[in-house]
Tab-separated table of C-alpha atoms and ligand atoms in Angstrom:
chain	number	residue	atom	x	y	z
Z	1	MET	CA	-24.587	14.018	-82.260
Z	2	LYS	CA	-22.205	14.233	-79.342
Z	3	SER	CA	-19.327	15.993	-81.382
Z	4	GLY	CA	-22.108	18.488	-83.033
Z	5	LYS	CA	-23.084	19.387	-79.389
Z	6	ARG	CA	-19.659	20.074	-78.208
Z	7	VAL	CA	-18.916	22.464	-80.941
Z	8	GLN	CA	-22.251	24.028	-80.549
Z	9	ARG	CA	-21.585	24.775	-76.550
Z	10	ARG	CA	-17.786	25.832	-77.708
Z	11	SER	CA	-19.373	28.408	-79.938
Z	12	ARG	CA	-21.507	29.769	-77.625
Z	13	GLN	CA	-18.769	30.117	-75.428
Z	14	ALA	CA	-16.706	31.786	-77.981
Z	15	ASP	CA	-19.446	33.883	-79.117
Z	16	GLY	CA	-20.304	34.963	-75.260
Z	17	GLY	CA	-24.033	33.911	-76.232
Z	18	GLN	CA	-26.522	32.137	-74.458
Z	19	PRO	CA	-26.808	28.429	-74.765
Z	20	GLN	CA	-29.998	27.266	-76.787
Z	21	GLY	CA	-31.963	23.932	-75.260
Z	22	VAL	CA	-31.338	23.035	-71.557
Z	23	VAL	CA	-30.145	26.465	-69.927
Z	24	PRO	CA	-28.006	25.659	-66.896
Z	25	THR	CA	-28.845	27.093	-63.733
Z	26	ASN	CA	-26.521	29.885	-62.124
Z	27	SER	CA	-24.667	27.547	-59.898
Z	28	LYS	CA	-24.223	24.818	-62.375
Z	29	ARG	CA	-22.626	27.294	-64.859
Z	30	ARG	CA	-20.260	28.415	-62.400
Z	31	SER	CA	-19.240	24.929	-61.663
Z	32	LEU	CA	-19.290	24.234	-65.640
Z	33	ALA	CA	-17.003	27.327	-65.933
Z	34	LYS	CA	-14.696	26.012	-63.310
Z	35	LYS	CA	-14.501	22.474	-64.722
Z	36	SER	CA	-14.255	22.866	-68.194
Z	37	ALA	CA	-11.821	25.779	-68.731
Z	38	PRO	CA	-9.712	25.182	-70.312
Z	39	SER	CA	-10.512	21.672	-71.252
Z	40	LYS	CA	-13.000	21.025	-74.031
Z	41	ALA	CA	-14.218	18.061	-72.035
Z	42	TRP	CA	-17.393	19.046	-70.874
Z	43	THR	CA	-20.604	17.696	-72.831
Z	44	GLY	CA	-24.095	17.453	-72.086
Z	45	ARG	CA	-23.789	13.946	-71.520
Z	46	ILE	CA	-20.371	13.645	-69.550
Z	47	ALA	CA	-20.170	15.486	-66.106
Z	48	GLU	CA	-16.759	15.702	-65.516
Z	49	PRO	CA	-13.963	17.466	-67.852
Z	50	THR	CA	-11.721	14.772	-69.667
Z	51	HIS	CA	-8.574	14.084	-67.442
Z	52	GLN	CA	-5.774	15.428	-68.561
Z	53	LEU	CA	-3.709	12.031	-68.921
Z	54	VAL	CA	-6.875	10.725	-71.021
Z	55	GLU	CA	-6.894	14.176	-73.263
Z	56	ARG	CA	-3.388	13.728	-74.312
Z	57	PHE	CA	-3.833	9.796	-74.423
Z	58	THR	CA	-6.826	10.073	-76.684
Z	59	SER	CA	-5.665	13.123	-79.122
Z	60	SER	CA	-4.853	12.206	-82.667
Z	61	LEU	CA	-3.829	15.630	-83.235
Z	62	PRO	CA	-0.293	15.091	-83.110
Z	63	PHE	CA	-0.791	13.151	-86.517
Z	64	ASP	CA	-3.887	14.103	-87.931
Z	65	ARG	CA	-2.995	17.730	-88.393
Z	66	HIS	CA	-1.330	16.454	-91.511
Z	67	LEU	CA	-4.941	15.935	-92.981
Z	68	PHE	CA	-5.977	19.620	-92.625
Z	69	GLU	CA	-5.967	20.594	-96.159
Z	70	TYR	CA	-8.231	17.487	-96.934
Z	71	ASP	CA	-10.150	18.267	-93.714
Z	72	VAL	CA	-10.940	22.129	-94.920
Z	73	LEU	CA	-11.706	20.758	-98.677
Z	74	GLY	CA	-14.260	18.263	-97.396
Z	75	SER	CA	-15.985	20.833	-95.090
Z	76	LEU	CA	-15.947	23.475	-98.117
Z	77	ALA	CA	-17.629	20.841	-100.173
Z	78	HIS	CA	-20.089	20.163	-97.166
Z	79	CYS	CA	-20.801	23.799	-96.869
Z	80	GLN	CA	-21.992	23.903	-100.630
Z	81	ALA	CA	-24.130	21.002	-99.966
Z	82	LEU	CA	-25.681	22.331	-96.798
Z	83	GLU	CA	-26.535	25.390	-98.872
Z	84	LYS	CA	-28.143	23.375	-101.562
Z	85	ALA	CA	-30.342	21.569	-98.708
Z	86	LYS	CA	-31.281	24.932	-97.584
Z	87	ILE	CA	-29.891	24.278	-94.297
Z	88	LEU	CA	-27.628	27.311	-94.699
Z	89	THR	CA	-28.416	30.681	-96.296
Z	90	ARG	CA	-26.274	31.796	-98.858
Z	91	THR	CA	-24.822	34.459	-96.472
Z	92	GLU	CA	-24.155	31.695	-93.755
Z	93	ARG	CA	-22.411	29.574	-96.543
Z	94	ARG	CA	-20.273	32.499	-97.411
Z	95	ALA	CA	-19.273	33.243	-94.103
Z	96	LEU	CA	-18.323	29.600	-93.184
Z	97	VAL	CA	-16.516	29.481	-96.531
Z	98	ARG	CA	-14.626	32.586	-95.452
Z	99	GLY	CA	-13.727	31.301	-92.189
Z	100	LEU	CA	-12.560	27.845	-93.492
Z	101	GLU	CA	-10.201	29.802	-95.903
Z	102	GLN	CA	-8.878	31.721	-93.262
Z	103	VAL	CA	-8.336	28.668	-90.996
Z	104	ARG	CA	-6.655	27.067	-93.869
Z	105	ASP	CA	-4.371	30.048	-94.470
Z	106	GLU	CA	-3.497	29.789	-90.728
Z	107	LEU	CA	-2.725	26.422	-90.799
Z	108	ARG	CA	-0.412	26.521	-94.128
Z	109	GLU	CA	1.129	29.523	-92.693
Z	110	ASN	CA	1.942	27.688	-89.310
Z	111	ARG	CA	0.306	30.223	-87.015
Z	112	PHE	CA	-2.977	28.130	-86.321
Z	113	PRO	CA	-3.399	28.643	-82.564
Z	114	PHE	CA	-3.782	25.199	-81.444
Z	115	ALA	CA	-5.604	24.760	-78.051
Z	116	ASP	CA	-4.742	22.071	-75.478
Z	117	SER	CA	-8.537	20.908	-75.594
Z	118	ASP	CA	-8.417	20.101	-79.492
Z	119	GLU	CA	-9.030	16.405	-79.395
Z	120	ASP	CA	-8.221	16.146	-83.346
Z	121	ILE	CA	-7.792	18.149	-86.428
Z	122	HIS	CA	-11.710	18.139	-87.222
Z	123	MET	CA	-12.371	19.533	-84.009
Z	124	ALA	CA	-9.423	22.158	-84.208
Z	125	VAL	CA	-10.503	23.304	-87.418
Z	126	GLU	CA	-14.433	24.117	-86.166
Z	127	ARG	CA	-13.511	25.325	-82.939
Z	128	ARG	CA	-11.410	28.003	-84.898
Z	129	LEU	CA	-13.706	28.475	-87.339
Z	130	THR	CA	-16.446	29.034	-84.807
Z	131	GLU	CA	-13.922	31.852	-82.942
Z	132	LEU	CA	-13.677	33.477	-86.514
Z	133	VAL	CA	-17.214	33.310	-87.759
Z	134	GLY	CA	-19.138	33.136	-84.649
Z	135	PRO	CA	-22.428	30.911	-83.758
Z	136	VAL	CA	-22.885	29.963	-87.528
Z	137	GLY	CA	-19.453	27.886	-87.355
Z	138	GLY	CA	-21.731	25.448	-85.421
Z	139	LYS	CA	-24.003	24.882	-88.495
Z	140	LEU	CA	-21.221	23.216	-90.586
Z	141	HIS	CA	-21.119	19.863	-88.470
Z	142	THR	CA	-25.003	19.398	-89.366
Z	143	GLY	CA	-25.666	16.260	-91.089
Z	144	ARG	CA	-22.051	15.245	-90.510
Z	145	SER	CA	-20.358	13.359	-88.128
Z	146	ARG	CA	-16.547	12.913	-87.388
Z	147	ASN	CA	-16.660	9.372	-88.566
Z	148	ASP	CA	-17.687	10.077	-91.797
Z	149	GLN	CA	-15.527	13.089	-91.975
Z	150	VAL	CA	-12.316	11.335	-90.776
Z	151	THR	CA	-12.585	8.649	-93.542
Z	152	LEU	CA	-13.256	11.222	-96.255
Z	153	ASP	CA	-10.374	13.017	-95.140
Z	154	LEU	CA	-8.114	9.819	-95.264
Z	155	ARG	CA	-9.307	9.107	-98.839
Z	156	LEU	CA	-8.733	12.650	-99.985
Z	157	TYR	CA	-5.257	12.096	-98.462
Z	158	LEU	CA	-4.774	8.732	-100.297
Z	159	ARG	CA	-6.109	10.162	-103.718
Z	160	ASP	CA	-2.993	12.631	-103.664
Z	161	HIS	CA	-0.494	10.597	-102.235
Z	162	LEU	CA	-1.171	7.434	-104.452
Z	163	ARG	CA	-0.832	9.725	-107.474
Z	164	THR	CA	2.317	11.047	-106.115
Z	165	LEU	CA	3.270	7.328	-105.459
Z	166	GLN	CA	2.885	6.477	-109.022
Z	167	ALA	CA	4.554	9.450	-110.352
Z	168	ARG	CA	7.620	8.352	-108.320
Z	169	LEU	CA	7.558	4.584	-109.304
Z	170	GLN	CA	7.448	5.927	-112.837
Z	171	ASP	CA	10.550	8.254	-112.143
Z	172	LEU	CA	12.499	5.473	-111.029
Z	173	GLN	CA	11.312	3.358	-113.916
Z	174	ARG	CA	12.968	6.121	-116.097
Z	175	ALA	CA	15.948	5.940	-114.182
Z	176	PHE	CA	16.440	2.151	-114.914
Z	177	LEU	CA	15.437	2.696	-118.562
Z	178	GLY	CA	18.140	5.076	-118.969
Z	179	GLN	CA	20.465	2.716	-117.572
Z	180	ALA	CA	19.601	-0.173	-119.848
Z	181	ARG	CA	19.792	2.284	-122.632
Z	182	GLU	CA	23.389	2.762	-121.769
Z	183	HIS	CA	24.177	-0.837	-121.177
Z	184	LEU	CA	22.434	-2.890	-123.788
Z	185	ASP	CA	26.231	-4.519	-124.725
Z	186	VAL	CA	27.185	-4.935	-121.406
Z	187	ILE	CA	27.002	-8.691	-120.442
Z	188	ILE	CA	26.773	-9.828	-116.927
Z	189	PRO	CA	26.454	-13.449	-115.302
Z	190	GLY	CA	23.216	-13.961	-114.487
Z	191	TYR	CA	22.350	-15.930	-111.200
Z	192	THR	CA	19.899	-18.281	-109.657
Z	193	HIS	CA	20.616	-19.425	-106.328
Z	194	LEU	CA	23.355	-16.873	-106.512
Z	195	GLN	CA	25.256	-19.173	-108.465
Z	196	ARG	CA	26.517	-17.928	-112.032
Z	197	ALA	CA	23.986	-19.599	-114.436
Z	198	GLN	CA	23.699	-18.132	-117.859
Z	199	PRO	CA	24.989	-14.777	-119.498
Z	200	VAL	CA	22.449	-12.049	-119.795
Z	201	SER	CA	22.473	-8.307	-120.938
Z	202	LEU	CA	22.724	-5.900	-117.969
Z	203	ALA	CA	20.112	-3.810	-119.749
Z	204	HIS	CA	17.684	-7.068	-119.507
Z	205	HIS	CA	18.629	-7.031	-115.793
Z	206	PHE	CA	17.627	-3.234	-115.321
Z	207	LEU	CA	14.385	-3.856	-117.193
Z	208	ALA	CA	13.502	-6.506	-114.687
Z	209	TYR	CA	12.959	-3.765	-112.114
Z	210	VAL	CA	10.876	-1.746	-114.607
Z	211	GLU	CA	8.618	-4.655	-114.962
Z	212	MET	CA	8.256	-5.044	-111.294
Z	213	LEU	CA	7.550	-1.121	-110.747
Z	214	GLU	CA	5.221	-1.486	-113.401
Z	215	ARG	CA	3.060	-3.724	-111.335
Z	216	ASP	CA	3.625	-1.773	-108.280
Z	217	ASN	CA	2.004	0.917	-110.053
Z	218	ALA	CA	-0.897	-0.998	-111.399
Z	219	ARG	CA	-1.449	-2.127	-107.594
Z	220	ALA	CA	-1.394	1.431	-106.794
Z	221	GLN	CA	-4.007	2.448	-109.611
Z	222	ASP	CA	-6.191	-0.528	-108.467
Z	223	ALA	CA	-6.129	0.770	-104.941
Z	224	PHE	CA	-6.835	3.944	-106.174
Z	225	LYS	CA	-10.198	2.978	-107.743
Z	226	ARG	CA	-11.320	1.785	-104.196
Z	227	VAL	CA	-10.048	4.821	-102.266
Z	228	ASN	CA	-11.998	6.770	-104.845
Z	229	VAL	CA	-15.433	6.766	-103.082
Z	230	MET	CA	-17.265	9.224	-101.193
Z	231	PRO	CA	-18.415	8.384	-97.601
Z	232	LEU	CA	-19.815	11.731	-96.397
Z	233	GLY	CA	-23.618	11.504	-95.734
Z	234	SER	CA	-22.975	7.938	-93.784
Z	235	GLY	CA	-23.163	10.202	-90.393
Z	236	ALA	CA	-21.947	8.553	-87.376
Z	237	LEU	CA	-22.994	5.140	-88.689
Z	238	ALA	CA	-26.847	5.206	-89.843
Z	239	GLY	CA	-26.999	8.237	-92.382
Z	240	ASN	CA	-28.347	11.543	-91.834
Z	241	ASN	CA	-31.736	13.191	-91.458
Z	242	TYR	CA	-31.004	16.082	-93.779
Z	243	PRO	CA	-32.095	16.215	-97.359
Z	244	ILE	CA	-28.081	16.570	-98.270
Z	245	ASP	CA	-27.253	15.726	-102.016
Z	246	ARG	CA	-24.634	13.237	-101.410
Z	247	ALA	CA	-23.955	12.895	-105.233
Z	248	PHE	CA	-23.748	16.779	-105.475
Z	249	THR	CA	-20.565	16.692	-102.703
Z	250	ALA	CA	-19.179	13.708	-104.409
Z	251	LYS	CA	-19.153	15.932	-107.679
Z	252	LEU	CA	-17.472	18.657	-105.968
Z	253	LEU	CA	-14.819	16.712	-104.603
Z	254	GLY	CA	-14.261	14.693	-107.890
Z	255	PHE	CA	-15.588	11.234	-106.767
Z	256	PRO	CA	-17.082	9.068	-109.072
Z	257	ALA	CA	-18.907	6.912	-106.546
Z	258	LEU	CA	-20.733	7.107	-103.056
Z	259	THR	CA	-20.578	4.754	-100.447
Z	260	ARG	CA	-23.801	2.439	-100.631
Z	261	ASN	CA	-24.051	1.549	-96.685
Z	262	SER	CA	-23.344	3.733	-94.106
Z	263	LEU	CA	-22.354	1.461	-91.479
Z	264	ASP	CA	-19.410	-0.163	-93.931
Z	265	GLY	CA	-18.649	3.765	-94.889
Z	266	VAL	CA	-17.798	4.747	-91.694
Z	267	SER	CA	-15.987	1.756	-90.387
Z	268	ASP	CA	-13.973	0.363	-92.903
Z	269	ARG	CA	-10.417	0.771	-93.694
Z	270	ASP	CA	-9.760	-2.081	-96.198
Z	271	TYR	CA	-8.359	0.697	-98.361
Z	272	VAL	CA	-6.067	1.751	-96.123
Z	273	ALA	CA	-4.894	-1.968	-95.533
Z	274	GLU	CA	-4.703	-2.341	-99.458
Z	275	THR	CA	-2.728	0.449	-99.801
Z	276	LEU	CA	-0.291	-0.811	-96.910
Z	277	GLY	CA	-0.349	-4.019	-99.074
Z	278	VAL	CA	0.706	-2.105	-102.105
Z	279	LEU	CA	3.242	-0.059	-100.277
Z	280	ALA	CA	4.543	-3.460	-98.471
Z	281	ILE	CA	5.114	-5.028	-102.164
Z	282	ILE	CA	6.998	-1.882	-103.569
Z	283	MET	CA	9.434	-1.916	-100.455
Z	284	MET	CA	9.690	-5.778	-101.078
Z	285	HIS	CA	11.142	-5.040	-104.713
Z	286	LEU	CA	13.266	-2.153	-103.364
Z	287	SER	CA	14.783	-4.456	-100.645
Z	288	ARG	CA	15.713	-6.823	-103.330
Z	289	LEU	CA	17.295	-4.378	-105.426
Z	290	SER	CA	19.093	-2.990	-102.260
Z	291	GLU	CA	20.393	-6.440	-101.608
Z	292	GLU	CA	21.605	-6.700	-104.970
Z	293	LEU	CA	23.282	-3.052	-105.035
Z	294	VAL	CA	24.915	-3.857	-101.643
Z	295	LEU	CA	26.440	-7.204	-103.302
Z	296	TRP	CA	27.456	-5.643	-106.314
Z	297	ALA	CA	29.247	-2.806	-104.752
Z	298	SER	CA	31.362	-5.301	-102.540
Z	299	HIS	CA	34.904	-5.666	-103.460
Z	300	GLU	CA	34.019	-9.297	-103.973
Z	301	PHE	CA	31.453	-8.331	-106.811
Z	302	SER	CA	33.002	-4.911	-107.815
Z	303	PHE	CA	30.117	-4.892	-110.618
Z	304	VAL	CA	29.127	-1.153	-109.837
Z	305	ASP	CA	30.460	1.725	-108.099
Z	306	LEU	CA	27.556	3.737	-105.954
Z	307	PRO	CA	27.857	7.512	-106.336
Z	308	ASP	CA	30.243	8.770	-103.375
Z	309	ASP	CA	27.973	11.345	-102.042
Z	310	PHE	CA	25.321	8.252	-101.388
Z	311	CYS	CA	27.940	6.454	-99.241
Z	312	THR	CA	29.358	7.086	-95.801
Z	313	GLY	CA	32.787	6.219	-94.588
Z	314	SER	CA	33.622	4.340	-91.439
Z	315	SER	CA	34.798	6.334	-88.361
Z	316	MET	CA	37.473	3.861	-87.594
Z	317	LEU	CA	38.125	1.823	-91.079
Z	318	PRO	CA	39.732	4.535	-93.312
Z	319	GLN	CA	39.131	2.200	-96.572
Z	320	LYS	CA	35.628	2.017	-96.248
Z	321	LYS	CA	32.604	3.154	-98.650
Z	322	ASN	CA	29.676	1.731	-97.361
Z	323	PRO	CA	26.376	1.328	-99.256
Z	324	ASP	CA	24.113	3.114	-96.234
Z	325	VAL	CA	21.278	4.327	-98.617
Z	326	PRO	CA	20.576	0.317	-100.020
Z	327	GLU	CA	20.879	-0.658	-96.648
Z	328	LEU	CA	18.700	1.721	-94.797
Z	329	ILE	CA	16.032	1.075	-97.856
Z	330	ARG	CA	16.127	-2.897	-97.104
Z	331	GLY	CA	16.001	-1.942	-93.316
Z	332	LYS	CA	12.882	0.165	-93.776
Z	333	THR	CA	11.018	-2.720	-95.259
Z	334	GLY	CA	10.638	-4.035	-91.995
Z	335	ARG	CA	8.946	-1.133	-90.726
Z	336	VAL	CA	6.397	-0.895	-93.739
Z	337	TYR	CA	5.632	-4.518	-93.605
Z	338	GLY	CA	4.966	-4.016	-89.594
Z	339	HIS	CA	2.619	-0.944	-90.484
Z	340	LEU	CA	0.519	-3.661	-92.726
Z	341	LEU	CA	0.328	-6.003	-90.037
Z	342	SER	CA	-0.681	-3.191	-87.642
Z	343	ILE	CA	-3.728	-2.301	-89.674
Z	344	MET	CA	-4.535	-5.807	-90.024
Z	345	THR	CA	-4.367	-6.496	-86.557
Z	346	THR	CA	-6.314	-3.353	-85.578
Z	347	LEU	CA	-9.086	-4.264	-88.099
Z	348	LYS	CA	-9.687	-7.574	-87.276
Z	349	GLY	CA	-11.357	-7.754	-84.274
Z	350	LEU	CA	-13.967	-4.668	-84.811
Z	351	PRO	CA	-17.728	-5.247	-84.619
Z	352	LEU	CA	-19.391	-2.720	-86.936
Z	353	SER	CA	-19.338	0.283	-86.950
Z	354	TYR	CA	-16.883	3.024	-86.091
Z	355	ASN	CA	-14.667	2.105	-83.155
Z	356	ARG	CA	-12.169	4.396	-81.610
Z	357	ASP	CA	-9.553	1.762	-82.291
Z	358	MET	CA	-9.669	3.069	-85.931
Z	359	GLN	CA	-7.736	6.307	-84.971
Z	360	GLU	CA	-4.587	3.735	-85.099
Z	361	ASP	CA	-4.762	3.748	-88.956
Z	362	LYS	CA	-3.346	7.007	-89.723
Z	363	GLU	CA	0.322	6.709	-87.929
Z	364	PRO	CA	1.060	3.400	-89.696
Z	365	LEU	CA	-0.206	4.680	-93.071
Z	366	PHE	CA	1.307	8.248	-92.888
Z	367	ASP	CA	4.773	6.635	-92.152
Z	368	ALA	CA	4.539	4.024	-94.444
Z	369	MET	CA	3.514	6.218	-97.364
Z	370	GLY	CA	6.271	8.928	-96.435
Z	371	THR	CA	9.104	6.283	-96.296
Z	372	VAL	CA	8.304	4.726	-99.532
Z	373	ILE	CA	7.840	7.859	-101.205
Z	374	GLU	CA	11.257	8.874	-100.316
Z	375	CYS	CA	12.799	5.563	-100.910
Z	376	LEU	CA	11.624	5.927	-104.261
Z	377	THR	CA	12.776	9.350	-104.606
Z	378	VAL	CA	16.341	8.469	-103.365
Z	379	TYR	CA	16.504	5.445	-105.422
Z	380	ALA	CA	15.789	7.152	-108.869
Z	381	GLU	CA	18.552	9.693	-108.016
Z	382	LEU	CA	21.090	6.719	-107.191
Z	383	ILE	CA	20.065	4.705	-110.111
Z	384	ARG	CA	20.664	7.378	-112.499
Z	385	ARG	CA	23.859	7.914	-111.150
Z	386	LEU	CA	25.165	4.264	-110.843
Z	387	ARG	CA	28.408	3.592	-112.440
Z	388	VAL	CA	28.769	0.085	-113.887
Z	389	ARG	CA	32.193	-1.351	-113.959
Z	390	ARG	CA	32.556	-2.353	-117.546
Z	391	ASP	CA	36.069	-3.399	-117.005
Z	392	VAL	CA	35.463	-5.720	-114.065
Z	393	LEU	CA	32.139	-7.206	-115.727
Z	394	SER	CA	34.264	-8.037	-119.122
Z	395	GLY	CA	36.977	-9.799	-116.848
Z	396	THR	CA	35.001	-11.916	-114.776
Z	397	LEU	CA	32.801	-13.494	-117.414
Z	398	GLY	CA	35.447	-16.259	-118.408
Z	399	SER	CA	34.945	-18.192	-115.505
Z	400	GLY	CA	32.037	-19.898	-113.904
Z	401	PHE	CA	30.664	-21.978	-116.846
Z	402	LEU	CA	28.298	-19.514	-117.917
Z	403	LEU	CA	28.187	-21.396	-121.420
Z	404	ALA	CA	27.475	-24.581	-120.310
Z	405	THR	CA	23.792	-24.859	-121.483
Z	406	GLU	CA	24.781	-23.418	-124.766
Z	407	LEU	CA	27.113	-26.514	-125.244
Z	408	ALA	CA	24.341	-28.758	-123.869
Z	409	ASP	CA	22.168	-27.050	-126.848
Z	410	TYR	CA	24.554	-27.386	-129.246
Z	411	LEU	CA	24.666	-31.102	-128.884
Z	412	VAL	CA	20.921	-30.913	-128.861
Z	413	LYS	CA	21.022	-29.356	-132.381
Z	414	LYS	CA	23.019	-32.394	-133.555
Z	415	GLY	CA	20.473	-34.781	-132.316
Z	416	VAL	CA	21.365	-35.782	-128.759
Z	417	PRO	CA	18.406	-35.670	-126.338
Z	418	PHE	CA	18.640	-32.805	-123.871
Z	419	ARG	CA	19.148	-35.115	-120.844
Z	420	GLU	CA	22.018	-37.092	-122.461
Z	421	ALA	CA	23.621	-33.762	-123.344
Z	422	HIS	CA	23.214	-32.295	-120.004
Z	423	GLY	CA	25.043	-35.332	-118.629
Z	424	ILE	CA	28.159	-34.820	-121.182
Z	425	VAL	CA	28.403	-31.205	-120.261
Z	426	GLY	CA	28.292	-31.778	-116.691
Z	427	GLN	CA	30.990	-34.257	-116.823
Z	428	LEU	CA	32.988	-31.753	-118.961
Z	429	VAL	CA	32.578	-29.243	-116.270
Z	430	ARG	CA	33.819	-31.806	-113.744
Z	431	HIS	CA	37.008	-32.592	-115.981
Z	432	CYS	CA	37.600	-28.525	-116.146
Z	433	LEU	CA	37.366	-27.931	-112.416
Z	434	GLU	CA	39.570	-31.076	-111.537
Z	435	HIS	CA	42.422	-29.630	-114.192
Z	436	ARG	CA	41.682	-26.252	-113.429
Z	437	LYS	CA	40.556	-25.398	-116.848
Z	438	GLU	CA	37.871	-22.932	-118.011
Z	439	TRP	CA	36.090	-23.395	-121.402
Z	440	HIS	CA	38.418	-21.364	-123.395
Z	441	ASN	CA	41.137	-23.615	-122.253
Z	442	LEU	CA	39.530	-26.589	-124.053
Z	443	SER	CA	40.373	-27.942	-127.282
Z	444	LEU	CA	38.379	-29.628	-129.878
Z	445	ALA	CA	40.034	-32.894	-128.806
Z	446	ASP	CA	38.675	-32.389	-125.519
Z	447	LEU	CA	35.321	-31.880	-126.580
Z	448	LYS	CA	35.574	-35.053	-128.885
Z	449	THR	CA	36.461	-37.059	-125.928
Z	450	ALA	CA	33.235	-36.049	-124.328
Z	451	SER	CA	30.937	-36.429	-127.298
Z	452	PRO	CA	31.785	-37.516	-130.759
Z	453	HIS	CA	28.979	-35.011	-131.894
Z	454	PHE	CA	31.158	-32.026	-131.142
Z	455	SER	CA	32.762	-30.666	-134.094
Z	456	LYS	CA	34.595	-27.215	-134.948
Z	457	ASP	CA	31.767	-25.031	-135.047
Z	458	ALA	CA	31.099	-26.012	-131.399
Z	459	LEU	CA	33.945	-23.723	-130.563
Z	460	LEU	CA	32.275	-20.837	-132.387
Z	461	PHE	CA	29.269	-21.549	-130.179
Z	462	LEU	CA	30.808	-20.452	-127.112
Z	463	THR	CA	30.718	-16.797	-127.308
Z	464	LEU	CA	28.770	-14.793	-124.645
Z	465	GLU	CA	27.110	-12.646	-127.283
Z	466	GLY	CA	26.204	-15.485	-129.035
Z	467	ALA	CA	24.486	-16.993	-125.869
Z	468	VAL	CA	22.712	-13.953	-125.290
Z	469	ASP	CA	21.358	-13.123	-128.662
Z	470	ARG	CA	20.210	-16.657	-128.927
Z	471	LYS	CA	17.401	-16.035	-126.666
Z	472	ALA	CA	15.541	-14.328	-129.051
Z	473	GLN	CA	11.606	-15.073	-127.838
Z	474	THR	CA	9.575	-12.382	-126.179
Z	475	GLY	CA	10.863	-11.796	-122.712
Z	476	GLY	CA	14.535	-13.399	-123.728
Z	477	THR	CA	17.541	-11.518	-123.329
Z	478	SER	CA	18.805	-11.264	-126.968
Z	479	ARG	CA	19.605	-7.656	-127.866
Z	480	LYS	CA	17.076	-7.466	-130.250
Z	481	GLN	CA	14.308	-8.510	-127.871
Z	482	VAL	CA	15.835	-6.071	-125.089
Z	483	THR	CA	15.713	-3.288	-127.832
Z	484	ARG	CA	12.274	-3.982	-128.393
Z	485	GLN	CA	11.381	-3.576	-124.825
Z	486	MET	CA	13.384	-0.434	-124.291
Z	487	ASN	CA	11.597	1.208	-127.109
Z	488	ALA	CA	8.067	-0.041	-125.772
Z	489	TRP	CA	9.090	1.139	-122.094
Z	490	GLU	CA	10.051	4.540	-123.816
Z	491	ALA	CA	6.713	4.969	-125.539
Z	492	ARG	CA	4.913	3.926	-122.532
Z	493	LEU	CA	6.830	5.901	-119.753
Z	494	ALA	CA	6.557	9.038	-122.152
Z	495	ARG	CA	2.988	8.771	-122.646
Z	496	LYS	CA	2.273	8.404	-118.721
Z	497	ALA	CA	4.445	11.630	-117.786
V	501	LIG	N1	-9.888	11.265	-84.191
V	501	LIG	C1	-10.634	9.891	-84.958
V	501	LIG	C2	-10.387	9.136	-85.918
V	501	LIG	O1	-9.166	9.219	-86.124
V	501	LIG	C3	-12.250	10.622	-85.283
V	501	LIG	C4	-13.100	11.060	-84.465
V	501	LIG	C5	-14.263	9.921	-84.246
V	501	LIG	N2	-14.185	9.923	-82.801
V	501	LIG	C6	-15.411	9.581	-82.421
V	501	LIG	N3	-15.433	9.774	-81.104
V	501	LIG	N4	-16.524	9.337	-82.774
V	501	LIG	O2	-10.472	8.011	-86.011
């Protein structure tokens, strides 16, 4: 394995020991020293040190260094498996474990001495390990390739981050639930086509987001299942030559399953694409929420006040309080969608198995994951502190004919077919618009002219609360149903915490 050789070579250099295998002649050794130092680029196969431009161009260290915890974790488990397979003695395993722990401390404490020649985090960890523990460091990579190592690292990263994501989704659900509890009795206009349609409870509106986030959580959980599979042992592409107990490594790392095909194991990143799909859908939901908050916080709607410390002013317009946070979250949606498209495009043309193109999986994934977790965190706080303008809401409900359907349903109750009732009420609305009237300006006489089926109780039918509470089936906006839903969510979210 190319990378294995490279590490061995370096360990010898670090140790000052003699190379095993082909011993270079003196003249060759001199030229090697000249060419390779300080670059890592020399391998047995490649005669020239890597060009500086290429070294920088191919390096993944600037972004895959974020994987170091997972890289070390994977290596620690691999050490144990190597000992179990009798490839390492107990003493050697101990030395490697101690060295890896030291490397991890250096990385955690930001004092890890990165070298220009470190192509990626895997090479950096191994190089440093070998510096610290000597030639035995070169044994760590036995039966392993960076190809199975990198996908293991990514899977470990994703297990952690999907869990964090799920916790943040739930936190935002809790924030919405809290607002729902406080606003069961607040009625808002419900919209379709952004035209006033029917009155709904504001709690019902907030719970709609709780539902969306629940499905997002379920999608994350589903992606987790396919992430949670252990690829180590796939080697570069074909498997490995050693009696390494893969199930043992999987158990150490808490994986319930092993990849069953080494070619697939090193070369698919569908779990990255799937995760990005999950993240893109979350952003789609957050972006809709953003759009709504921007509208609701506008002077025209004035349904809500965003917390002052979540808004900015304008450098020129003194009256402005801008909803930057929802706007930015709406804006970042495009970025996350872009990352999904990026991985899909990267993968679509790749023959089996590993191809270096796949190194391009990390930046989109890390950026998307970080972005979505941050958006969820910010939104949970904003939603908790959202102030609902009850005064404005109650003042605006009289207009817009929100109760038109109620009136039609009243006629249906009196035996009028719905289509006919729909037409009668439509004409009444037109009459009102022509005479600049609202429902409450209508007299019983006006109603009777529209249809003889109207009688006194029709006016009683025209209340917002009545309209809301009549939607009493599962999923409807009646206060009874919404209370039932809130109670169910409370129990559910408490369980998951
Ligand atoms: N840095 C690479 C990646 O992120 C992993 C190394 C595999 N490189 C190789 N030459 N086989 O995909």
